[in-house]
Structure formats: C-alpha cells, structure tokens
C-alpha cells in the first residue's frame, strides 16, 4: 500500500467513526429507554447496555391502567383535530395571503411570524381565561384550541410560501375554466400541495402529541389527560419510588408511532421543507 | 358569432397607464395578431379581453353585449396561456374535460367533445397521459384542446409558441393557421415575433407603449407603415434608415439630400415638411435597385456577408452613415471581403419619416395591397 492509499483509508475510517459517534449521540438515549422498558423492575438499576432477557411486564402494567389507555385516545383525538383544523385554516389563509392582492398583506404575514415567536408561558394565563370563559377547561376542546393557536402561524407561513410558487397562470387557467376560488383550492392546488401539507401536518401532529405545559394546566382529571401528562403522573408503589420501567414503556409506546409517521413521510418532509428554498 | 369591439379601452396599474385609447373592432372569424416589443402592453390588453384584468376605462362588447363587468368564465372566451398551465395531476383527457365538468355538462357530451378535440389536435393516443409525460408541442396542443372543447366564441392566445424550439414553432404555426381555417372562429393572438404575426394574421395590431401604432393587413404594414416604429418592427432584417435633409417638399415627390450629397426624389407626399428639415429615409434590404435604373447611388464596402442558403444578407459600411446598411442579395452572389459595392436607390421604393417618426404617405400603388 502506498502512502496515498493509506491517507485515503485513514480519511475513510475517520469519516465512519464520526458518523458512528453522531449516531450514538442521537440514538443512545432512545435505545436506553427501550432497554429499560424491557427490564423487570428488580434489574432496573443495574447498568447494562445489552438486554439479557425480555420482560414485557412494564408494558402489561401500563396497558392495564385505564387512565393511560384513555390518555392515548385523548392524545390521538386532540392531535388529529389540531392537524385537520390547522390544515383547513392554513390552506384557506395561505390562498388569501399568497394569491389575493390586498392592502396590509405583508403586515399580516409579519404579525403571523411574530406571534409564532412568543414563548408558551407568555400566553398561558391569558389563554387560561379564554378557555375558562369558553367553558373548555378540563376538556380536549381547550387543548385543541390552544395547540391550533400555536401551530397555525407556522402552517400558514409554510403553506403561503408554497402557494406563492404555484404558477399564476395555473390559477388563471382554472378561472377561465369557470372554477371558483374554493374549487381552485380543492381541485387544482390541493393535489399539488401534498408535500407541504404532509410536512406541516406532521409537525403540527408532533407538537400537539408531545405538548406538556398546556396539557398539564388545562386539564384536571385523569379522563381528560393527554399522554405527556399521563406519563409524568405515573406513580410508583410508594412515594419514594420512581417507576422508571413503566415510564419508559409508556414513552416508547407513544414515540414509536411518531417515528413510523416520520419514516413514512420523510421524503415528503424534505421536499416540503426545501420547496420554499430552491425551486424557482 | 364572435364580433368583438373595444372602444377607448385603457388600463392603469397603481396610477401608471400601461394601455390607453384602444379602439378596435374584430370581425367574426377574423385572426387578429397583437404584436409589439416586450412590455408594450399586449398581454395586458389580451387579459382585459379575457377578464383576468379589470378594464380601467372604455367599453368592451362581444356581439353587441357589454362585457366589462362579466366574470371571465361567463364571457364565452377561451384563453391559451404561454406556459400552457396544464393541471399537472390530471391526465390529458381530464385536463380538457375540467371546464366542462365544472359547467355540469352531460357525461356523454363531455366525452364526445374531448374525443373530437383530441382528434382535431392529433392527441387521441395521449389522452391517458399526464402533462409531465408530454413533449412541449404536445402540451401546447393540450392547452389548445382545453380551450377548444368549450367551443368559445373567441379564442385568445398569449405567446403560445414562445416556449417551443424553432422548428416546432414553424410546425405549430402552420397547425394553428390550419385550425383557424377549419373552425372559422375569432382568434386573437399575442406575439412579439413579427414572423408569427406576418404569417398568421388577417390583420395585425401593432402596439407600442400601450397604444395602437397601426392596424392593418400584414402586407399593408410592411409596405405602408405609418411610422418609423412600425417600419422598424415589421420586416427582417430591420429596415435601413439614413439621415437626410429635405430640399424640395412636394405632393407627389419630395426631394431629399442624402448623406453623400446626392439628391433623391422620394415618391411620398411631403407637403407638410419644409425645405431644410431633417428627416429619415427608410429602405428595406430588398428594395435596392441596379445602378443603371437608380435615382441616386450610395458607395460602400462589404462588412459581413451572411449566407442563409436561400439568400445572402450583405452588411455594408456606407460613407457618412452610422452603422451598416443591409442589402438582400441572391443566394449565390459573388462577394469578396471588403469589396466595393454600389447601392442603387429608387424614389419609388423608399419611405420618408419626419423628425417625429411619422411617415409621409407613399405615392405608389402596389397591386393587391390596400392602404
Ligand atoms: N400586475 C402588474 N402590476 C404593475 N404593472 C404591470 C403588471 N402587469 C404588467 N405590468 C406592466 O405593464 C406593462 C405591459 O406589460 P405586458 O402587457 O405584460 O407587456 P407585454 O405582454 O407586451 O410584454 C409593462 O410595463 C409591465 O411592467
Ligand atoms: Mg406578455
């Protein structure tokens, strides 16, 4: 082997070592959670990087808890509703902002962007009053409302950017064909906007699925809780025991659907996120 | 029927006038071409007719009925876009049927019309394809078909061929002329290409900075341009222009002095000129005559010779003239580099324009060409 080939080999090894490092850094916490969830509680505090035996006791335990199953159900309802409402409002708003010329359009866009930068805590008390007066306290409706508020700016912004890129002549052709704005949106634009909708929809879903602060503040009883709060409130056999096994099992249970969703949509996400940047 | 009248049409964008004083009557079945340099307001005018832009001033009527306030889809006017604007997620057949479906036309009626249009445009084997899988020319035909199925009274085309390559453009041009002959429908066609305008039009409307510079049959604009602008835009190569001095204005002949001092009696009515005025003499590349029949001569040397196969264009450096003068010569003309050449001018073949660029009316008859 001559020196040139050696250097090449060394570079290659270094490259893969770096990738391995990044992989470990990114995946290890999740991997450890999976392992922990599959251990019986007696072995819980033995540090152990490989699984010697599989014990599904933790999973059995959480799924026999009615409140946890109920929480998953609540989370699904809330997240799907948020996605649906955000996309519906987002598409119509982006048509107005992207396609209709009106005074103050830029201002509206900037306000939308600005609103999305507020931290959640800033609006917590105000939102609490709104939810109370709408009689949505301790009700999934209250969560849907508050998550939609936080998801919409991003959805509208991305969809508007995407909508602006669709050629003007396409819309004009639809107009000449006798299409109303609603028909244009649903039958001409929607089929072309799937990548952007998949992206924003998925991000909205993830945000709603993982949200903790509002979910904790706006719900009171077990039957109305969503998954993140339910997990935090899983209690052990005694006051002094943190039930790591069930907590990990619950976490893995609610994360796996997300991972699967992202994998299904990953190509769409990429094309949706870059659409605003490159294609002219 | 499709008799379109525009009266005093104008358009402002945020206070900027981009179209003004458009008075035009387009007869039923006529093929009218709007031509002019880029940015002169052709598309704007076409889009006002389509209803995609609001008409700021004036009145537009179709068969006597005012249409200013009628929305596009109710105007019975179809438009073919420059970028084709096909719906990417629909097949060719669905693209063509979309408008009819929205109008709740009968299923069998839709099918029959789509098939007829596809047959006319030789699209029948492609009906199930998506636009992505079509060539440029095929897409263009689908775009036309989409308009065709609606059987509108007026067809509008906005530079439909400018996205095609040169040979396909010629082919589509012929197909369009053929389509017009067969349908006999009113067609309004926008282009910046004077060749398309000359070959397709029954009548050309030459636009310049938002207003009509001249309307007429293609050969009328070619032989009797009313302004230097029109003369310069129509015809390729561009008309040659020489600065001259008026010495003898007259009703049938106007004498001018050429840059080299020779005098030329131009066959135009120059009675509104006065002796001593500067003016512009226009002469087309093919209008030079042999020296023995000429009224005046210009001396020059050959610069570049372009051999086009069917003709030769000689670009000649003439003493006292800025730029080159182009002469159209025989395809096999013998030319040496820097060869001395004599250009013969005939007063009958020349145009004369005043300092404002307005033409002095030519005093010649050309058989078969109306003024
Ligand atoms: N939406 C618009 N807003 C403002 N100005 C416009 C708009 N559309 C066209 N214009 C202006 O109107 C003029 C004519 O444009 P257009 O009709 O597209 O020209 P053409 O089709 O002859 O190239 C141009 O100077 C253009 O800048
Ligand atoms: Mg144009």
PDB file of N, CA and C in Angstrom, chain B residues 2-3 5 11 17 22 26 46 52 58 69 88 114 120 159 199 227-228 240 248 257 260 304 324 329 359 365:
ATOM      1  N   UNK B   2     -68.736  35.941 -33.169  1.00  0.00           N
ATOM      2  CA  UNK B   2     -67.701  36.423 -32.275  1.00  0.00           C
ATOM      3  C   UNK B   2     -67.190  37.769 -32.760  1.00  0.00           C
ATOM      4  N   UNK B   3     -68.053  38.760 -32.657  1.00  0.00           N
ATOM      5  CA  UNK B   3     -67.667  40.092 -33.117  1.00  0.00           C
ATOM      6  C   UNK B   3     -67.312  40.934 -31.898  1.00  0.00           C
ATOM      7  N   UNK B   5     -65.767  44.242 -30.036  1.00  0.00           N
ATOM      8  CA  UNK B   5     -65.428  45.658 -30.218  1.00  0.00           C
ATOM      9  C   UNK B   5     -64.849  46.237 -28.944  1.00  0.00           C
ATOM     10  N   UNK B  11     -55.898  50.992 -19.367  1.00  0.00           N
ATOM     11  CA  UNK B  11     -55.596  50.251 -18.141  1.00  0.00           C
ATOM     12  C   UNK B  11     -54.543  50.971 -17.321  1.00  0.00           C
ATOM     13  N   UNK B  17     -50.200  54.312 -16.419  1.00  0.00           N
ATOM     14  CA  UNK B  17     -51.016  53.932 -17.565  1.00  0.00           C
ATOM     15  C   UNK B  17     -50.219  52.957 -18.429  1.00  0.00           C
ATOM     16  N   UNK B  22     -57.445  52.283 -26.763  1.00  0.00           N
ATOM     17  CA  UNK B  22     -57.526  51.158 -27.689  1.00  0.00           C
ATOM     18  C   UNK B  22     -58.912  51.135 -28.321  1.00  0.00           C
ATOM     19  N   UNK B  26     -63.020  43.758 -34.015  1.00  0.00           N
ATOM     20  CA  UNK B  26     -62.543  42.485 -34.546  1.00  0.00           C
ATOM     21  C   UNK B  26     -63.746  41.721 -35.090  1.00  0.00           C
ATOM     22  N   UNK B  46     -54.828  41.645 -23.820  1.00  0.00           N
ATOM     23  CA  UNK B  46     -55.449  40.328 -24.009  1.00  0.00           C
ATOM     24  C   UNK B  46     -56.146  39.881 -22.726  1.00  0.00           C
ATOM     25  N   UNK B  52     -59.327  38.657 -17.053  1.00  0.00           N
ATOM     26  CA  UNK B  52     -58.393  38.394 -15.952  1.00  0.00           C
ATOM     27  C   UNK B  52     -57.872  39.694 -15.359  1.00  0.00           C
ATOM     28  N   UNK B  58     -63.122  52.687 -20.785  1.00  0.00           N
ATOM     29  CA  UNK B  58     -63.609  52.232 -22.074  1.00  0.00           C
ATOM     30  C   UNK B  58     -64.589  51.083 -21.958  1.00  0.00           C
ATOM     31  N   UNK B  69     -68.117  44.044 -17.033  1.00  0.00           N
ATOM     32  CA  UNK B  69     -68.321  43.569 -15.666  1.00  0.00           C
ATOM     33  C   UNK B  69     -68.564  42.067 -15.594  1.00  0.00           C
ATOM     34  N   UNK B  88     -51.143  19.623 -13.555  1.00  0.00           N
ATOM     35  CA  UNK B  88     -50.140  18.553 -13.599  1.00  0.00           C
ATOM     36  C   UNK B  88     -50.666  17.209 -13.107  1.00  0.00           C
ATOM     37  N   UNK B 114     -64.397  15.933 -25.953  1.00  0.00           N
ATOM     38  CA  UNK B 114     -62.974  15.719 -25.714  1.00  0.00           C
ATOM     39  C   UNK B 114     -62.376  14.875 -26.834  1.00  0.00           C
ATOM     40  N   UNK B 120     -58.966  16.328 -33.589  1.00  0.00           N
ATOM     41  CA  UNK B 120     -58.535  17.509 -34.337  1.00  0.00           C
ATOM     42  C   UNK B 120     -57.064  17.816 -34.094  1.00  0.00           C
ATOM     43  N   UNK B 159     -48.743  34.442 -26.603  1.00  0.00           N
ATOM     44  CA  UNK B 159     -47.431  33.900 -26.990  1.00  0.00           C
ATOM     45  C   UNK B 159     -47.378  32.375 -26.860  1.00  0.00           C
ATOM     46  N   UNK B 199     -47.250  35.841 -40.711  1.00  0.00           N
ATOM     47  CA  UNK B 199     -47.741  34.629 -41.345  1.00  0.00           C
ATOM     48  C   UNK B 199     -49.157  34.256 -40.907  1.00  0.00           C
ATOM     49  N   UNK B 227     -45.534  54.833 -39.411  1.00  0.00           N
ATOM     50  CA  UNK B 227     -44.488  55.463 -38.593  1.00  0.00           C
ATOM     51  C   UNK B 227     -43.207  54.645 -38.699  1.00  0.00           C
ATOM     52  N   UNK B 228     -42.141  55.277 -38.295  1.00  0.00           N
ATOM     53  CA  UNK B 228     -40.839  54.624 -38.330  1.00  0.00           C
ATOM     54  C   UNK B 228     -40.831  53.396 -37.415  1.00  0.00           C
ATOM     55  N   UNK B 240     -33.508  49.674 -43.336  1.00  0.00           N
ATOM     56  CA  UNK B 240     -32.347  50.568 -43.256  1.00  0.00           C
ATOM     57  C   UNK B 240     -32.824  52.002 -43.115  1.00  0.00           C
ATOM     58  N   UNK B 248     -36.874  69.662 -51.205  1.00  0.00           N
ATOM     59  CA  UNK B 248     -37.952  70.064 -52.110  1.00  0.00           C
ATOM     60  C   UNK B 248     -39.231  69.312 -51.764  1.00  0.00           C
ATOM     61  N   UNK B 257     -31.766  65.335 -49.699  1.00  0.00           N
ATOM     62  CA  UNK B 257     -30.342  65.221 -49.925  1.00  0.00           C
ATOM     63  C   UNK B 257     -29.788  64.109 -49.047  1.00  0.00           C
ATOM     64  N   UNK B 260     -24.280  61.586 -48.666  1.00  0.00           N
ATOM     65  CA  UNK B 260     -23.139  61.792 -49.552  1.00  0.00           C
ATOM     66  C   UNK B 260     -23.359  62.950 -50.517  1.00  0.00           C
ATOM     67  N   UNK B 304     -19.817  42.403 -43.391  1.00  0.00           N
ATOM     68  CA  UNK B 304     -20.061  40.980 -43.170  1.00  0.00           C
ATOM     69  C   UNK B 304     -21.102  40.499 -44.167  1.00  0.00           C
ATOM     70  N   UNK B 324     -24.363  49.924 -40.249  1.00  0.00           N
ATOM     71  CA  UNK B 324     -24.271  49.335 -41.578  1.00  0.00           C
ATOM     72  C   UNK B 324     -25.613  49.396 -42.279  1.00  0.00           C
ATOM     73  N   UNK B 329     -29.299  39.995 -51.108  1.00  0.00           N
ATOM     74  CA  UNK B 329     -28.744  39.614 -52.406  1.00  0.00           C
ATOM     75  C   UNK B 329     -29.095  38.177 -52.722  1.00  0.00           C
ATOM     76  N   UNK B 359     -44.743  58.822 -40.856  1.00  0.00           N
ATOM     77  CA  UNK B 359     -44.429  58.599 -42.258  1.00  0.00           C
ATOM     78  C   UNK B 359     -45.120  59.634 -43.133  1.00  0.00           C
ATOM     79  N   UNK B 365     -48.657  52.816 -56.039  1.00  0.00           N
ATOM     80  CA  UNK B 365     -49.673  51.771 -55.940  1.00  0.00           C
ATOM     81  C   UNK B 365     -48.960  50.427 -55.985  1.00  0.00           C
TER      82      UNK B 365
END
